[in-house]
PDB file of N, CA and C in Angstrom:
ATOM      1  N   UNK A1034      51.967 -26.609   6.449  1.00 86.00           N
ATOM      2  CA  UNK A1034      51.791 -25.673   6.775  1.00 86.00           C
ATOM      3  C   UNK A1034      51.416 -25.331   5.263  1.00 86.00           C
ATOM      4  N   UNK A1035      51.744 -25.607   4.224  1.00 90.00           N
ATOM      5  CA  UNK A1035      51.136 -25.683   2.556  1.00 90.00           C
ATOM      6  C   UNK A1035      49.786 -26.320   2.684  1.00 90.00           C
ATOM      7  N   UNK A1036      49.174 -27.494   3.248  1.00 91.00           N
ATOM      8  CA  UNK A1036      48.010 -28.135   3.605  1.00 91.00           C
ATOM      9  C   UNK A1036      46.968 -27.380   4.294  1.00 91.00           C
ATOM     10  N   UNK A1037      47.338 -26.325   4.979  1.00 91.00           N
ATOM     11  CA  UNK A1037      46.730 -25.242   5.857  1.00 91.00           C
ATOM     12  C   UNK A1037      46.152 -24.046   4.972  1.00 91.00           C
ATOM     13  N   UNK A1038      47.236 -23.548   3.875  1.00 93.00           N
ATOM     14  CA  UNK A1038      47.130 -22.500   3.022  1.00 93.00           C
ATOM     15  C   UNK A1038      46.049 -23.036   2.142  1.00 93.00           C
ATOM     16  N   UNK A1039      46.325 -24.261   1.510  1.00 93.00           N
ATOM     17  CA  UNK A1039      45.431 -24.813   0.760  1.00 93.00           C
ATOM     18  C   UNK A1039      44.135 -24.934   1.087  1.00 93.00           C
ATOM     19  N   UNK A1040      43.969 -25.066   2.457  1.00 93.00           N
ATOM     20  CA  UNK A1040      42.721 -25.552   2.996  1.00 93.00           C
ATOM     21  C   UNK A1040      41.668 -24.371   3.229  1.00 93.00           C
ATOM     22  N   UNK A1041      42.592 -23.177   3.831  1.00 90.00           N
ATOM     23  CA  UNK A1041      42.131 -21.973   3.730  1.00 90.00           C
ATOM     24  C   UNK A1041      41.393 -21.135   2.524  1.00 90.00           C
ATOM     25  N   UNK A1042      42.348 -21.404   1.998  1.00 91.00           N
ATOM     26  CA  UNK A1042      41.883 -20.691   0.225  1.00 91.00           C
ATOM     27  C   UNK A1042      40.695 -21.477  -0.242  1.00 91.00           C
ATOM     28  N   UNK A1043      40.714 -22.639   0.006  1.00 90.00           N
ATOM     29  CA  UNK A1043      39.271 -23.333  -0.236  1.00 90.00           C
ATOM     30  C   UNK A1043      38.126 -23.012   0.375  1.00 90.00           C
ATOM     31  N   UNK A1044      38.473 -23.050   1.307  1.00 88.00           N
ATOM     32  CA  UNK A1044      37.573 -22.361   2.314  1.00 88.00           C
ATOM     33  C   UNK A1044      36.750 -20.850   2.121  1.00 88.00           C
ATOM     34  N   UNK A1045      37.587 -20.078   1.986  1.00 84.00           N
ATOM     35  CA  UNK A1045      37.677 -18.467   0.919  1.00 84.00           C
ATOM     36  C   UNK A1045      36.472 -18.824  -0.340  1.00 84.00           C
ATOM     37  N   UNK A1046      37.080 -19.339  -0.789  1.00 82.00           N
ATOM     38  CA  UNK A1046      36.649 -19.529  -2.253  1.00 82.00           C
ATOM     39  C   UNK A1046      34.661 -20.180  -2.237  1.00 82.00           C
ATOM     40  N   UNK A1047      35.124 -20.694  -1.247  1.00 77.00           N
ATOM     41  CA  UNK A1047      33.570 -21.974  -1.114  1.00 77.00           C
ATOM     42  C   UNK A1047      32.694 -20.363   0.045  1.00 77.00           C
ATOM     43  N   UNK A1048      33.108 -19.416   0.593  1.00 73.00           N
ATOM     44  CA  UNK A1048      32.683 -18.486   1.350  1.00 73.00           C
ATOM     45  C   UNK A1048      31.898 -17.537   0.757  1.00 73.00           C
ATOM     46  N   UNK A1049      32.678 -17.317  -0.820  1.00 69.00           N
ATOM     47  CA  UNK A1049      32.276 -16.346  -1.657  1.00 69.00           C
ATOM     48  C   UNK A1049      31.001 -17.154  -2.820  1.00 69.00           C
ATOM     49  N   UNK A1050      31.051 -18.347  -2.851  1.00 66.00           N
ATOM     50  CA  UNK A1050      30.292 -19.009  -3.435  1.00 66.00           C
ATOM     51  C   UNK A1050      28.632 -19.323  -2.654  1.00 66.00           C
ATOM     52  N   UNK A1051      28.643 -18.853  -1.874  1.00 67.00           N
ATOM     53  CA  UNK A1051      27.426 -18.962  -0.824  1.00 67.00           C
ATOM     54  C   UNK A1051      26.543 -18.251  -0.882  1.00 67.00           C
ATOM     55  N   UNK A1052      27.000 -16.945  -1.128  1.00 65.00           N
ATOM     56  CA  UNK A1052      25.920 -15.805  -1.525  1.00 65.00           C
ATOM     57  C   UNK A1052      25.700 -15.704  -2.749  1.00 65.00           C
ATOM     58  N   UNK A1053      26.634 -16.144  -3.416  1.00 62.00           N
ATOM     59  CA  UNK A1053      26.171 -16.060  -4.892  1.00 62.00           C
ATOM     60  C   UNK A1053      25.208 -17.474  -5.555  1.00 62.00           C
ATOM     61  N   UNK A1054      25.075 -18.417  -4.484  1.00 62.00           N
ATOM     62  CA  UNK A1054      24.277 -19.359  -4.688  1.00 62.00           C
ATOM     63  C   UNK A1054      22.476 -19.418  -4.423  1.00 62.00           C
ATOM     64  N   UNK A1055      22.673 -18.018  -2.936  1.00 65.00           N
ATOM     65  CA  UNK A1055      21.318 -17.480  -2.727  1.00 65.00           C
ATOM     66  C   UNK A1055      20.606 -16.380  -3.778  1.00 65.00           C
ATOM     67  N   UNK A1056      21.476 -16.082  -4.668  1.00 71.00           N
ATOM     68  CA  UNK A1056      20.701 -15.153  -5.556  1.00 71.00           C
ATOM     69  C   UNK A1056      20.371 -16.031  -6.996  1.00 71.00           C
ATOM     70  N   UNK A1057      20.092 -17.329  -7.122  1.00 71.00           N
ATOM     71  CA  UNK A1057      19.307 -18.301  -7.989  1.00 71.00           C
ATOM     72  C   UNK A1057      18.368 -17.883  -7.651  1.00 71.00           C
ATOM     73  N   UNK A1058      17.273 -17.973  -9.179  1.00 76.00           N
ATOM     74  CA  UNK A1058      16.271 -17.665  -8.926  1.00 76.00           C
ATOM     75  C   UNK A1058      15.846 -19.189  -8.294  1.00 76.00           C
ATOM     76  N   UNK A1059      14.151 -19.320  -8.013  1.00 76.00           N
ATOM     77  CA  UNK A1059      13.635 -20.449  -7.296  1.00 76.00           C
ATOM     78  C   UNK A1059      12.959 -21.279  -8.439  1.00 76.00           C
ATOM     79  N   UNK A1060      13.154 -21.948  -8.815  1.00 76.00           N
ATOM     80  CA  UNK A1060      12.780 -22.407 -10.104  1.00 76.00           C
ATOM     81  C   UNK A1060      11.850 -24.080  -9.653  1.00 76.00           C
ATOM     82  N   UNK A1061      10.711 -24.103 -10.187  1.00 74.00           N
ATOM     83  CA  UNK A1061       9.855 -25.107  -9.597  1.00 74.00           C
ATOM     84  C   UNK A1061       9.654 -25.751 -10.877  1.00 74.00           C
ATOM     85  N   UNK A1062       9.993 -27.298 -10.926  1.00 72.00           N
ATOM     86  CA  UNK A1062       9.396 -28.170 -11.946  1.00 72.00           C
ATOM     87  C   UNK A1062       8.561 -28.799 -11.857  1.00 72.00           C
ATOM     88  N   UNK A1063       7.779 -28.666 -10.745  1.00 73.00           N
ATOM     89  CA  UNK A1063       6.823 -29.598 -10.450  1.00 73.00           C
ATOM     90  C   UNK A1063       5.456 -28.885 -10.975  1.00 73.00           C
ATOM     91  N   UNK A1064       4.454 -29.304 -11.472  1.00 67.00           N
ATOM     92  CA  UNK A1064       3.014 -28.384 -11.234  1.00 67.00           C
ATOM     93  C   UNK A1064       2.393 -28.198  -9.987  1.00 67.00           C
ATOM     94  N   UNK A1065       1.978 -27.644 -10.685  1.00 72.00           N
ATOM     95  CA  UNK A1065       1.206 -26.127  -9.728  1.00 72.00           C
ATOM     96  C   UNK A1065       0.280 -27.196  -8.490  1.00 72.00           C
ATOM     97  N   UNK A1066      -0.237 -28.007  -9.457  1.00 74.00           N
ATOM     98  CA  UNK A1066      -1.019 -28.711  -8.398  1.00 74.00           C
ATOM     99  C   UNK A1066      -2.198 -29.640  -9.428  1.00 74.00           C
ATOM    100  N   UNK A1067      -2.695 -30.358  -9.330  1.00 77.00           N
ATOM    101  CA  UNK A1067      -3.847 -31.325 -10.052  1.00 77.00           C
ATOM    102  C   UNK A1067      -4.708 -29.755 -10.323  1.00 77.00           C
ATOM    103  N   UNK A1068      -5.430 -30.411 -12.086  1.00 83.00           N
ATOM    104  CA  UNK A1068      -6.624 -29.327 -12.318  1.00 83.00           C
ATOM    105  C   UNK A1068      -7.443 -29.760 -11.594  1.00 83.00           C
ATOM    106  N   UNK A1069      -8.489 -28.732 -11.673  1.00 87.00           N
ATOM    107  CA  UNK A1069     -10.207 -29.006 -11.153  1.00 87.00           C
ATOM    108  C   UNK A1069     -10.796 -30.173 -12.254  1.00 87.00           C
ATOM    109  N   UNK A1070     -11.629 -30.896 -11.295  1.00 92.00           N
ATOM    110  CA  UNK A1070     -12.447 -32.269 -12.373  1.00 92.00           C
ATOM    111  C   UNK A1070     -13.610 -30.968 -12.699  1.00 92.00           C
ATOM    112  N   UNK A1071     -14.576 -31.842 -13.715  1.00 93.00           N
ATOM    113  CA  UNK A1071     -15.732 -31.117 -14.547  1.00 93.00           C
ATOM    114  C   UNK A1071     -16.280 -30.479 -13.475  1.00 93.00           C
ATOM    115  N   UNK A1072     -16.806 -31.643 -12.372  1.00 95.00           N
ATOM    116  CA  UNK A1072     -17.589 -30.830 -11.178  1.00 95.00           C
ATOM    117  C   UNK A1072     -17.464 -29.351 -10.576  1.00 95.00           C
ATOM    118  N   UNK A1073     -15.675 -29.582 -10.485  1.00 94.00           N
ATOM    119  CA  UNK A1073     -15.525 -28.235  -9.355  1.00 94.00           C
ATOM    120  C   UNK A1073     -15.319 -27.166 -10.039  1.00 94.00           C
ATOM    121  N   UNK A1074     -15.156 -27.233 -11.939  1.00 94.00           N
ATOM    122  CA  UNK A1074     -15.030 -26.207 -12.793  1.00 94.00           C
ATOM    123  C   UNK A1074     -16.806 -25.544 -12.927  1.00 94.00           C
ATOM    124  N   UNK A1075     -17.896 -26.521 -12.861  1.00 96.00           N
ATOM    125  CA  UNK A1075     -18.968 -25.769 -12.611  1.00 96.00           C
ATOM    126  C   UNK A1075     -19.669 -25.243 -11.384  1.00 96.00           C
ATOM    127  N   UNK A1076     -18.963 -26.181 -10.366  1.00 97.00           N
ATOM    128  CA  UNK A1076     -19.379 -25.208  -9.137  1.00 97.00           C
ATOM    129  C   UNK A1076     -18.764 -23.942  -9.229  1.00 97.00           C
ATOM    130  N   UNK A1077     -17.566 -23.687  -9.390  1.00 96.00           N
ATOM    131  CA  UNK A1077     -16.746 -22.560  -9.181  1.00 96.00           C
ATOM    132  C   UNK A1077     -17.987 -21.255 -10.595  1.00 96.00           C
ATOM    133  N   UNK A1078     -18.093 -22.025 -11.657  1.00 97.00           N
ATOM    134  CA  UNK A1078     -18.662 -21.426 -13.009  1.00 97.00           C
ATOM    135  C   UNK A1078     -20.290 -20.837 -12.007  1.00 97.00           C
ATOM    136  N   UNK A1079     -21.102 -21.663 -11.363  1.00 98.00           N
ATOM    137  CA  UNK A1079     -22.087 -21.212 -10.953  1.00 98.00           C
ATOM    138  C   UNK A1079     -21.683 -19.834  -9.687  1.00 98.00           C
ATOM    139  N   UNK A1080     -20.903 -20.285  -8.793  1.00 97.00           N
ATOM    140  CA  UNK A1080     -20.579 -19.715  -7.623  1.00 97.00           C
ATOM    141  C   UNK A1080     -20.339 -18.302  -8.325  1.00 97.00           C
ATOM    142  N   UNK A1081     -19.650 -18.499  -9.158  1.00 97.00           N
ATOM    143  CA  UNK A1081     -19.379 -16.708 -10.260  1.00 97.00           C
ATOM    144  C   UNK A1081     -20.379 -16.059 -10.159  1.00 97.00           C
ATOM    145  N   UNK A1082     -21.326 -16.999 -10.712  1.00 97.00           N
ATOM    146  CA  UNK A1082     -22.475 -16.282 -11.517  1.00 97.00           C
ATOM    147  C   UNK A1082     -23.618 -15.558 -10.114  1.00 97.00           C
ATOM    148  N   UNK A1083     -23.627 -16.220  -9.077  1.00 97.00           N
ATOM    149  CA  UNK A1083     -24.179 -16.184  -8.183  1.00 97.00           C
ATOM    150  C   UNK A1083     -24.009 -15.041  -7.532  1.00 97.00           C
ATOM    151  N   UNK A1084     -22.579 -14.916  -7.302  1.00 96.00           N
ATOM    152  CA  UNK A1084     -22.007 -13.746  -7.198  1.00 96.00           C
ATOM    153  C   UNK A1084     -22.098 -12.259  -7.506  1.00 96.00           C
ATOM    154  N   UNK A1085     -22.235 -12.471  -9.018  1.00 96.00           N
ATOM    155  CA  UNK A1085     -22.648 -11.229 -10.088  1.00 96.00           C
ATOM    156  C   UNK A1085     -23.786 -10.721  -9.589  1.00 96.00           C
ATOM    157  N   UNK A1086     -24.406 -11.868  -9.643  1.00 95.00           N
ATOM    158  CA  UNK A1086     -26.264 -11.595  -9.949  1.00 95.00           C
ATOM    159  C   UNK A1086     -26.664 -10.852  -8.465  1.00 95.00           C
ATOM    160  N   UNK A1087     -25.938 -11.205  -7.684  1.00 94.00           N
ATOM    161  CA  UNK A1087     -26.260 -10.361  -6.032  1.00 94.00           C
ATOM    162  C   UNK A1087     -25.533  -9.098  -6.117  1.00 94.00           C
ATOM    163  N   UNK A1088     -24.221  -8.903  -6.678  1.00 92.00           N
ATOM    164  CA  UNK A1088     -23.825  -7.472  -7.156  1.00 92.00           C
ATOM    165  C   UNK A1088     -24.589  -6.851  -7.998  1.00 92.00           C
ATOM    166  N   UNK A1089     -25.271  -7.433  -8.947  1.00 93.00           N
ATOM    167  CA  UNK A1089     -26.173  -6.339  -9.686  1.00 93.00           C
ATOM    168  C   UNK A1089     -27.249  -5.666  -9.063  1.00 93.00           C
ATOM    169  N   UNK A1090     -27.920  -6.828  -7.530  1.00 92.00           N
ATOM    170  CA  UNK A1090     -29.142  -6.269  -7.110  1.00 92.00           C
ATOM    171  C   UNK A1090     -28.629  -5.469  -6.264  1.00 92.00           C
ATOM    172  N   UNK A1091     -27.678  -4.900  -5.696  1.00 89.00           N
ATOM    173  CA  UNK A1091     -27.104  -3.451  -4.683  1.00 89.00           C
ATOM    174  C   UNK A1091     -27.237  -2.226  -5.686  1.00 89.00           C
ATOM    175  N   UNK A1092     -28.093  -1.749  -5.254  1.00 84.00           N
ATOM    176  CA  UNK A1092     -28.534  -0.049  -5.992  1.00 84.00           C
ATOM    177  C   UNK A1092     -27.283   0.545  -5.758  1.00 84.00           C
ATOM    178  N   UNK A1093     -26.934   1.477  -7.347  1.00 80.00           N
ATOM    179  CA  UNK A1093     -26.139   2.243  -6.756  1.00 80.00           C
ATOM    180  C   UNK A1093     -26.337   3.595  -5.971  1.00 80.00           C
ATOM    181  N   UNK A1094     -25.510   3.989  -5.066  1.00 70.00           N
ATOM    182  CA  UNK A1094     -25.731   5.321  -4.054  1.00 70.00           C
ATOM    183  C   UNK A1094     -24.978   6.433  -4.736  1.00 70.00           C
ATOM    184  N   UNK A1095     -26.634   7.232  -5.224  1.00 74.00           N
ATOM    185  CA  UNK A1095     -27.066   8.547  -5.633  1.00 74.00           C
ATOM    186  C   UNK A1095     -26.658   9.451  -4.999  1.00 74.00           C
ATOM    187  N   UNK A1096     -27.286   9.332  -3.460  1.00 72.00           N
ATOM    188  CA  UNK A1096     -26.851  10.955  -2.593  1.00 72.00           C
ATOM    189  C   UNK A1096     -25.744  10.417  -1.661  1.00 72.00           C
ATOM    190  N   UNK A1097     -25.260  11.773  -1.296  1.00 70.00           N
ATOM    191  CA  UNK A1097     -24.311  12.012  -0.469  1.00 70.00           C
ATOM    192  C   UNK A1097     -24.341  11.642   0.817  1.00 70.00           C
ATOM    193  N   UNK A1098     -23.507  10.783   1.515  1.00 73.00           N
ATOM    194  CA  UNK A1098     -23.444  10.141   2.914  1.00 73.00           C
ATOM    195  C   UNK A1098     -22.952  11.164   3.712  1.00 73.00           C
ATOM    196  N   UNK A1099     -22.905  12.259   3.600  1.00 74.00           N
ATOM    197  CA  UNK A1099     -22.487  13.258   4.257  1.00 74.00           C
ATOM    198  C   UNK A1099     -23.483  13.967   5.737  1.00 74.00           C
ATOM    199  N   UNK A1100     -22.922  12.975   6.867  1.00 76.00           N
ATOM    200  CA  UNK A1100     -23.958  13.191   8.044  1.00 76.00           C
ATOM    201  C   UNK A1100     -23.840  14.832   8.016  1.00 76.00           C
ATOM    202  N   UNK A1101     -22.966  15.773   7.664  1.00 78.00           N
ATOM    203  CA  UNK A1101     -23.052  17.200   8.278  1.00 78.00           C
ATOM    204  C   UNK A1101     -23.750  17.829   7.006  1.00 78.00           C
ATOM    205  N   UNK A1102     -24.117  17.582   5.994  1.00 71.00           N
ATOM    206  CA  UNK A1102     -24.666  18.083   4.924  1.00 71.00           C
ATOM    207  C   UNK A1102     -25.320  18.708   4.685  1.00 71.00           C
ATOM    208  N   UNK A1103     -26.221  18.802   6.005  1.00 74.00           N
ATOM    209  CA  UNK A1103     -27.335  20.022   5.968  1.00 74.00           C
ATOM    210  C   UNK A1103     -27.161  21.120   7.075  1.00 74.00           C
ATOM    211  N   UNK A1104     -25.933  20.570   7.843  1.00 76.00           N
ATOM    212  CA  UNK A1104     -25.561  21.687   8.742  1.00 76.00           C
ATOM    213  C   UNK A1104     -24.579  22.498   8.160  1.00 76.00           C
ATOM    214  N   UNK A1105     -23.671  22.555   7.098  1.00 66.00           N
ATOM    215  CA  UNK A1105     -22.994  23.330   6.312  1.00 66.00           C
ATOM    216  C   UNK A1105     -23.879  24.197   5.360  1.00 66.00           C
ATOM    217  N   UNK A1106     -23.367  25.470   5.250  1.00 65.00           N
ATOM    218  CA  UNK A1106     -23.864  26.420   4.222  1.00 65.00           C
ATOM    219  C   UNK A1106     -23.193  25.567   2.733  1.00 65.00           C
ATOM    220  N   UNK A1107     -23.852  26.150   1.840  1.00 63.00           N
ATOM    221  CA  UNK A1107     -23.122  25.734   0.638  1.00 63.00           C
ATOM    222  C   UNK A1107     -22.236  26.917   0.128  1.00 63.00           C
ATOM    223  N   UNK A1108     -21.713  27.712   0.739  1.00 67.00           N
ATOM    224  CA  UNK A1108     -20.857  28.205   0.443  1.00 67.00           C
ATOM    225  C   UNK A1108     -20.393  29.105   1.524  1.00 67.00           C
ATOM    226  N   UNK A1109     -19.059  28.890   2.277  1.00 64.00           N
ATOM    227  CA  UNK A1109     -18.697  29.608   2.951  1.00 64.00           C
ATOM    228  C   UNK A1109     -18.755  31.143   3.161  1.00 64.00           C
ATOM    229  N   UNK A1110     -19.218  31.937   3.669  1.00 61.00           N
ATOM    230  CA  UNK A1110     -19.156  33.421   3.653  1.00 61.00           C
ATOM    231  C   UNK A1110     -17.538  33.867   4.003  1.00 61.00           C
ATOM    232  N   UNK A1111     -17.487  34.996   3.013  1.00 67.00           N
ATOM    233  CA  UNK A1111     -16.472  35.365   2.596  1.00 67.00           C
ATOM    234  C   UNK A1111     -16.055  36.464   4.289  1.00 67.00           C
ATOM    235  N   UNK A1112     -14.838  36.245   4.381  1.00 67.00           N
ATOM    236  CA  UNK A1112     -14.489  36.679   5.577  1.00 67.00           C
ATOM    237  C   UNK A1112     -14.162  38.795   4.890  1.00 67.00           C
ATOM    238  N   UNK A1113     -13.972  39.196   5.815  1.00 66.00           N
ATOM    239  CA  UNK A1113     -13.962  40.792   5.480  1.00 66.00           C
ATOM    240  C   UNK A1113     -12.887  40.690   5.605  1.00 66.00           C
ATOM    241  N   UNK A1114     -12.089  41.751   4.642  1.00 65.00           N
ATOM    242  CA  UNK A1114     -10.390  41.950   4.425  1.00 65.00           C
ATOM    243  C   UNK A1114     -10.097  42.630   5.589  1.00 65.00           C
ATOM    244  N   UNK A1115      -8.736  42.319   6.239  1.00 69.00           N
ATOM    245  CA  UNK A1115      -8.267  42.616   7.526  1.00 69.00           C
ATOM    246  C   UNK A1115      -7.960  44.185   7.295  1.00 69.00           C
ATOM    247  N   UNK A1116      -8.103  44.805   8.330  1.00 69.00           N
ATOM    248  CA  UNK A1116      -7.511  46.310   8.363  1.00 69.00           C
ATOM    249  C   UNK A1116      -6.503  46.947   8.521  1.00 69.00           C
ATOM    250  N   UNK A1117      -5.882  47.377   7.860  1.00 68.00           N
ATOM    251  CA  UNK A1117      -4.160  47.501   8.469  1.00 68.00           C
ATOM    252  C   UNK A1117      -4.312  48.677   9.164  1.00 68.00           C
ATOM    253  N   UNK A1118      -3.125  48.962   9.508  1.00 67.00           N
ATOM    254  CA  UNK A1118      -3.133  49.948  10.925  1.00 67.00           C
ATOM    255  C   UNK A1118      -1.867  50.718  10.958  1.00 67.00           C
ATOM    256  N   UNK A1119      -1.769  51.863  10.523  1.00 66.00           N
ATOM    257  CA  UNK A1119      -0.323  52.567  10.250  1.00 66.00           C
ATOM    258  C   UNK A1119       0.183  52.945  11.605  1.00 66.00           C
ATOM    259  N   UNK A1120      -0.482  52.681  12.755  1.00 61.00           N
ATOM    260  CA  UNK A1120      -0.047  53.137  14.114  1.00 61.00           C
ATOM    261  C   UNK A1120       1.358  52.838  14.254  1.00 61.00           C
ATOM    262  N   UNK A1121       2.115  53.660  14.803  1.00 60.00           N
ATOM    263  CA  UNK A1121       3.117  53.294  15.235  1.00 60.00           C
ATOM    264  C   UNK A1121       3.006  52.527  16.287  1.00 60.00           C
ATOM    265  N   UNK A1122       4.183  51.484  16.736  1.00 62.00           N
ATOM    266  CA  UNK A1122       4.304  50.550  17.504  1.00 62.00           C
ATOM    267  C   UNK A1122       5.166  50.983  19.235  1.00 62.00           C
ATOM    268  N   UNK A1123       4.269  50.674  19.896  1.00 63.00           N
ATOM    269  CA  UNK A1123       4.706  50.980  21.270  1.00 63.00           C
ATOM    270  C   UNK A1123       6.236  49.981  22.010  1.00 63.00           C
ATOM    271  N   UNK A1124       7.174  51.182  22.262  1.00 62.00           N
ATOM    272  CA  UNK A1124       8.295  49.953  23.071  1.00 62.00           C
ATOM    273  C   UNK A1124       7.901  49.482  24.154  1.00 62.00           C
ATOM    274  N   UNK A1125       8.748  48.271  24.570  1.00 65.00           N
ATOM    275  CA  UNK A1125       7.719  47.292  25.412  1.00 65.00           C
ATOM    276  C   UNK A1125       8.780  48.283  26.787  1.00 65.00           C
ATOM    277  N   UNK A1126       7.438  48.056  27.921  1.00 68.00           N
ATOM    278  CA  UNK A1126       7.941  49.000  28.988  1.00 68.00           C
ATOM    279  C   UNK A1126       9.136  47.962  30.102  1.00 68.00           C
ATOM    280  N   UNK A1127      10.116  49.115  30.805  1.00 63.00           N
ATOM    281  CA  UNK A1127      10.956  48.143  30.721  1.00 63.00           C
ATOM    282  C   UNK A1127      12.208  47.214  30.286  1.00 63.00           C
ATOM    283  N   UNK A1128      12.149  47.969  29.132  1.00 59.00           N
ATOM    284  CA  UNK A1128      13.607  47.142  27.980  1.00 59.00           C
ATOM    285  C   UNK A1128      13.966  48.080  27.934  1.00 59.00           C
ATOM    286  N   UNK A1129      15.881  48.007  28.372  1.00 61.00           N
ATOM    287  CA  UNK A1129      16.635  48.888  28.417  1.00 61.00           C
ATOM    288  C   UNK A1129      17.409  48.879  26.882  1.00 61.00           C
ATOM    289  N   UNK A1130      17.715  50.126  26.382  1.00 61.00           N
ATOM    290  CA  UNK A1130      18.071  50.214  25.288  1.00 61.00           C
ATOM    291  C   UNK A1130      19.611  50.453  25.261  1.00 61.00           C
ATOM    292  N   UNK A1131      20.351  49.809  24.766  1.00 58.00           N
ATOM    293  CA  UNK A1131      21.710  50.072  24.470  1.00 58.00           C
ATOM    294  C   UNK A1131      22.546  51.104  24.119  1.00 58.00           C
TER     295      UNK A1131
END
């Protein structure tokens, strides 16, 4: 019986340790990978330069691309103020009052 209690307590303690191990940070002690060769570095630099040159050739968009721009008025006309009436409300027909 005593062996069973000891085994159960060890299992309980081991069960508590598993979630604690899951919180440990993942540490990679290996290098990220082989470094690039000089030819690969030159190819990357040439590709980056070609990309930047292509981006410079794109003209700046100075006009609005609003397709409804010519249809809408520049300023919306102001609505006339609502007229308030002081007429008494009519009671509903067929409604009984208590």
